[in-house]
Amino acid sequence: MKPRRILLLAVGMMAIACAKNGTTGTKLRTDTDSTAYILGMNIGLNLHRMDSTLNAEAICEGIRDALRGETKLTLAEAEAYYLRYQNHTLPEKARAYEDRFLADVAKSNRAYARTTSGVTYTVNEVGDQERIPNSDRDTVAVRYLIRTTDGKEVYSSYERGDTLRTAVGDLRRGVRESLKLVGKGGRITAWLPAATAYGAEGNEELGIGPNATLYYELELVDVVKYTNRRR
């Protein structure tokens, strides 16, 4: 949805919730009132997911100004500012928080190290050093678990009884980097910065939000070297 449509939708759906100069204790006397409250609640939840630091009073003031026809910005100015906020300010905030988080992980546990891309890892078992997947063309069999920073498990091949078999180059960048640090039979635990995992788009099917830092437990079950396949 375009930013302008998002702004107009928010104005329309939260008007009742914010139109009374920020007063609280609104009585839900009719089905229409209850429906309006639910719509406003949904918008509030979506805005909170987008950025929990947003000022609720500023949101309501924007809605009241729009209803009065006395906005402080034109729609064109608002759209330009919103695009800048979404495309630059929010990602910068997320990266700054992520960098502090990963630095704290490494600082609190000296077993962790960091790659140049920010992958923060500890090798639990090195595996067979003669069978390390050095090339993106090598094929690997991997079992793994993924959690978010709040500890929510979003995927586990152990629970599903699955083993992923794929070329190294088809894996997420952070997973590729991690697997190249161990050999067949090796295990590694790694925190992946968003840029090396699912990025700004996230993964709706897995329940991974945009710019999510992810925790991986990886087990390298097997490695088939590309040079050996060609023989």
CSV table of C-alpha atoms in Angstrom, one decimal:
chain,number,residue,atom,x,y,z
A,1,MET,CA,0.0,0.0,0.0
A,2,LYS,CA,1.3,3.5,-0.9
A,3,PRO,CA,2.3,5.8,2.0
A,4,ARG,CA,-0.4,8.3,1.1
A,5,ARG,CA,-3.1,5.6,1.3
A,6,ILE,CA,-1.7,4.4,4.6
A,7,LEU,CA,-1.9,7.9,6.0
A,8,LEU,CA,-5.4,8.5,4.8
A,9,LEU,CA,-6.6,5.1,6.0
A,10,ALA,CA,-5.1,5.8,9.5
A,11,VAL,CA,-6.9,9.1,9.5
A,12,GLY,CA,-10.2,7.6,8.6
A,13,MET,CA,-10.1,4.6,10.9
A,14,MET,CA,-8.8,6.4,14.0
A,15,ALA,CA,-10.9,9.5,13.7
A,16,ILE,CA,-13.4,8.6,16.4
A,17,ALA,CA,-10.7,7.4,18.8
A,18,CYS,CA,-8.8,10.7,18.6
A,19,ALA,CA,-11.3,13.3,17.6
A,20,LYS,CA,-12.3,14.3,21.1
A,21,ASN,CA,-9.2,16.2,21.9
A,22,GLY,CA,-7.5,13.2,23.4
A,23,THR,CA,-10.1,12.5,26.0
A,24,THR,CA,-10.3,9.0,27.5
A,25,GLY,CA,-13.1,6.8,28.8
A,26,THR,CA,-15.1,6.8,25.6
A,27,LYS,CA,-18.4,4.9,26.1
A,28,LEU,CA,-19.1,2.1,23.6
A,29,ARG,CA,-22.9,2.5,23.6
A,30,THR,CA,-23.6,1.0,20.2
A,31,ASP,CA,-22.3,-1.7,17.8
A,32,THR,CA,-21.0,1.1,15.6
A,33,ASP,CA,-19.0,2.6,18.6
A,34,SER,CA,-17.5,-0.9,19.3
A,35,THR,CA,-16.6,-1.4,15.7
A,36,ALA,CA,-15.0,2.0,15.5
A,37,TYR,CA,-13.0,1.2,18.7
A,38,ILE,CA,-11.8,-2.2,17.2
A,39,LEU,CA,-10.7,-0.5,14.0
A,40,GLY,CA,-8.8,2.1,15.9
A,41,MET,CA,-7.3,-0.6,18.1
A,42,ASN,CA,-6.1,-2.5,15.1
A,43,ILE,CA,-4.5,0.6,13.6
A,44,GLY,CA,-2.8,1.3,16.9
A,45,LEU,CA,-1.4,-2.3,17.0
A,46,ASN,CA,-0.1,-2.0,13.5
A,47,LEU,CA,1.5,1.3,14.2
A,48,HIS,CA,3.1,-0.2,17.4
A,49,ARG,CA,4.5,-3.0,15.3
A,50,MET,CA,5.9,-0.6,12.8
A,51,ASP,CA,7.6,1.6,15.5
A,52,SER,CA,6.8,1.3,19.2
A,53,THR,CA,8.4,4.7,19.8
A,54,LEU,CA,5.7,6.6,17.9
A,55,ASN,CA,4.1,9.4,19.9
A,56,ALA,CA,0.4,8.5,20.2
A,57,GLU,CA,-0.6,12.2,21.0
A,58,ALA,CA,1.1,13.3,17.8
A,59,ILE,CA,-0.8,10.7,15.8
A,60,CYS,CA,-4.1,11.9,17.3
A,61,GLU,CA,-3.1,15.6,16.7
A,62,GLY,CA,-2.5,14.7,13.0
A,63,ILE,CA,-6.0,13.2,12.8
A,64,ARG,CA,-7.7,16.1,14.5
A,65,ASP,CA,-5.8,18.6,12.2
A,66,ALA,CA,-6.9,16.6,9.2
A,67,LEU,CA,-10.6,16.6,10.3
A,68,ARG,CA,-10.3,20.4,10.8
A,69,GLY,CA,-8.6,20.9,7.5
A,70,GLU,CA,-5.6,22.6,9.1
A,71,THR,CA,-2.7,20.2,8.7
A,72,LYS,CA,0.8,21.3,9.3
A,73,LEU,CA,2.1,19.5,6.2
A,74,THR,CA,0.7,19.1,2.7
A,75,LEU,CA,0.0,15.5,1.5
A,76,ALA,CA,3.0,15.8,-0.8
A,77,GLU,CA,5.2,16.9,2.1
A,78,ALA,CA,3.8,14.2,4.4
A,79,GLU,CA,4.4,11.5,1.7
A,80,ALA,CA,8.0,12.6,1.1
A,81,TYR,CA,8.7,12.7,4.9
A,82,TYR,CA,7.1,9.3,5.4
A,83,LEU,CA,9.1,7.7,2.6
A,84,ARG,CA,12.3,9.1,4.1
A,85,TYR,CA,11.3,7.8,7.6
A,86,GLN,CA,10.4,4.3,6.2
A,87,ASN,CA,13.4,3.9,3.9
A,88,HIS,CA,16.1,5.6,5.9
A,89,THR,CA,15.3,6.5,9.5
A,90,LEU,CA,13.6,3.2,10.6
A,91,PRO,CA,16.3,0.9,9.0
A,92,GLU,CA,19.1,3.1,10.6
A,93,LYS,CA,17.3,2.7,14.0
A,94,ALA,CA,17.1,-1.0,13.5
A,95,ARG,CA,20.7,-1.4,12.5
A,96,ALA,CA,21.9,0.7,15.5
A,97,TYR,CA,19.8,-1.4,17.9
A,98,GLU,CA,21.0,-4.6,16.2
A,99,ASP,CA,24.6,-3.6,16.4
A,100,ARG,CA,24.3,-2.9,20.2
A,101,PHE,CA,22.5,-6.2,20.7
A,102,LEU,CA,25.2,-8.3,18.9
A,103,ALA,CA,28.0,-6.4,20.6
A,104,ASP,CA,26.4,-7.2,24.0
A,105,VAL,CA,26.1,-10.9,23.0
A,106,ALA,CA,29.8,-11.0,22.2
A,107,LYS,CA,30.8,-9.0,25.3
A,108,SER,CA,28.7,-11.1,27.7
A,109,ASN,CA,30.1,-14.4,26.4
A,110,ARG,CA,33.7,-14.6,25.3
A,111,ALA,CA,33.0,-17.9,23.4
A,112,TYR,CA,31.3,-15.7,20.7
A,113,ALA,CA,33.2,-14.1,17.8
A,114,ARG,CA,32.0,-11.8,15.0
A,115,THR,CA,32.6,-11.9,11.3
A,116,THR,CA,33.0,-8.8,9.2
A,117,SER,CA,29.3,-9.0,8.2
A,118,GLY,CA,28.3,-9.0,11.9
A,119,VAL,CA,27.4,-12.7,12.2
A,120,THR,CA,28.0,-13.4,15.9
A,121,TYR,CA,28.8,-17.1,16.5
A,122,THR,CA,30.3,-19.8,18.7
A,123,VAL,CA,31.4,-23.1,17.4
A,124,ASN,CA,30.0,-25.9,19.5
A,125,GLU,CA,31.7,-28.8,17.6
A,126,VAL,CA,34.2,-28.2,14.8
A,127,GLY,CA,33.4,-31.4,12.9
A,128,ASP,CA,35.6,-33.0,10.2
A,129,GLN,CA,38.1,-30.4,9.0
A,130,GLU,CA,38.6,-32.3,5.8
A,131,ARG,CA,35.0,-31.9,4.9
A,132,ILE,CA,34.4,-28.1,5.2
A,133,PRO,CA,31.9,-26.5,2.7
A,134,ASN,CA,34.3,-23.9,1.3
A,135,SER,CA,32.6,-23.4,-2.1
A,136,ASP,CA,29.0,-22.1,-2.7
A,137,ARG,CA,28.8,-25.0,-5.2
A,138,ASP,CA,29.3,-27.6,-2.4
A,139,THR,CA,26.1,-29.4,-1.3
A,140,VAL,CA,25.2,-29.7,2.3
A,141,ALA,CA,22.7,-31.5,4.5
A,142,VAL,CA,21.7,-29.3,7.4
A,143,ARG,CA,19.5,-29.5,10.5
A,144,TYR,CA,18.7,-26.2,12.1
A,145,LEU,CA,16.5,-24.2,14.5
A,146,ILE,CA,15.6,-20.5,14.2
A,147,ARG,CA,14.5,-18.2,17.1
A,148,THR,CA,13.8,-14.5,17.2
A,149,THR,CA,15.5,-12.2,19.8
A,150,ASP,CA,12.6,-12.6,22.2
A,151,GLY,CA,13.2,-16.4,22.2
A,152,LYS,CA,10.2,-17.3,20.0
A,153,GLU,CA,11.0,-20.4,17.9
A,154,VAL,CA,9.9,-19.9,14.3
A,155,TYR,CA,11.3,-23.0,12.7
A,156,SER,CA,12.9,-26.3,13.8
A,157,SER,CA,13.9,-29.1,11.4
A,158,TYR,CA,14.3,-31.3,14.4
A,159,GLU,CA,10.6,-31.1,15.3
A,160,ARG,CA,9.6,-31.6,11.7
A,161,GLY,CA,12.0,-34.5,11.2
A,162,ASP,CA,13.5,-32.7,8.2
A,163,THR,CA,17.0,-32.4,6.9
A,164,LEU,CA,17.6,-29.6,4.4
A,165,ARG,CA,19.8,-30.7,1.4
A,166,THR,CA,20.9,-27.8,-0.8
A,167,ALA,CA,23.8,-26.0,-2.5
A,168,VAL,CA,25.6,-23.7,-0.1
A,169,GLY,CA,25.0,-20.8,-2.4
A,170,ASP,CA,21.2,-21.2,-2.1
A,171,LEU,CA,21.3,-20.5,1.6
A,172,ARG,CA,21.0,-17.2,3.4
A,173,ARG,CA,24.3,-15.3,3.6
A,174,GLY,CA,24.6,-15.6,7.3
A,175,VAL,CA,23.9,-19.3,7.2
A,176,ARG,CA,26.5,-19.7,4.4
A,177,GLU,CA,29.1,-17.9,6.5
A,178,SER,CA,28.3,-20.0,9.6
A,179,LEU,CA,28.5,-23.4,7.8
A,180,LYS,CA,31.9,-22.5,6.3
A,181,LEU,CA,33.3,-22.3,9.8
A,182,VAL,CA,32.7,-26.0,10.6
A,183,GLY,CA,33.1,-29.4,8.9
A,184,LYS,CA,30.9,-32.4,8.5
A,185,GLY,CA,29.3,-33.3,11.8
A,186,GLY,CA,30.0,-29.8,13.2
A,187,ARG,CA,27.6,-27.6,15.2
A,188,ILE,CA,27.5,-23.9,15.4
A,189,THR,CA,25.3,-21.3,17.1
A,190,ALA,CA,25.0,-18.0,15.4
A,191,TRP,CA,23.2,-14.7,15.7
A,192,LEU,CA,22.5,-13.4,12.2
A,193,PRO,CA,22.1,-9.6,11.5
A,194,ALA,CA,19.0,-8.9,9.4
A,195,ALA,CA,21.1,-8.1,6.3
A,196,THR,CA,22.5,-11.6,6.4
A,197,ALA,CA,19.2,-13.3,7.1
A,198,TYR,CA,15.7,-12.2,5.8
A,199,GLY,CA,16.4,-8.5,5.4
A,200,ALA,CA,13.9,-5.7,5.3
A,201,GLU,CA,11.3,-8.0,3.7
A,202,GLY,CA,11.2,-10.6,6.5
A,203,ASN,CA,9.3,-13.9,5.9
A,204,GLU,CA,5.6,-13.7,6.6
A,205,GLU,CA,5.2,-17.5,6.3
A,206,LEU,CA,7.7,-18.1,9.1
A,207,GLY,CA,6.5,-15.2,11.1
A,208,ILE,CA,9.8,-13.3,10.8
A,209,GLY,CA,9.3,-9.5,10.7
A,210,PRO,CA,11.3,-7.0,8.7
A,211,ASN,CA,14.8,-6.3,9.8
A,212,ALA,CA,14.8,-9.2,12.3
A,213,THR,CA,18.0,-10.3,14.0
A,214,LEU,CA,17.8,-14.1,14.2
A,215,TYR,CA,19.3,-16.9,16.4
A,216,TYR,CA,20.3,-20.1,14.6
A,217,GLU,CA,21.4,-23.5,15.8
A,218,LEU,CA,23.0,-25.3,12.9
A,219,GLU,CA,24.1,-28.9,12.5
A,220,LEU,CA,26.1,-29.8,9.4
A,221,VAL,CA,25.1,-33.4,8.8
A,222,ASP,CA,26.9,-33.9,5.5
A,223,VAL,CA,29.0,-32.2,2.9
A,224,VAL,CA,29.4,-33.2,-0.7
A,225,LYS,CA,32.2,-31.3,-2.3
A,226,TYR,CA,31.5,-29.9,-5.8
A,227,THR,CA,34.9,-31.1,-7.1
A,228,ASN,CA,34.1,-34.6,-6.0
A,229,ARG,CA,30.7,-34.5,-7.8
A,230,ARG,CA,32.4,-33.6,-11.1
A,231,ARG,CA,34.6,-36.7,-11.1
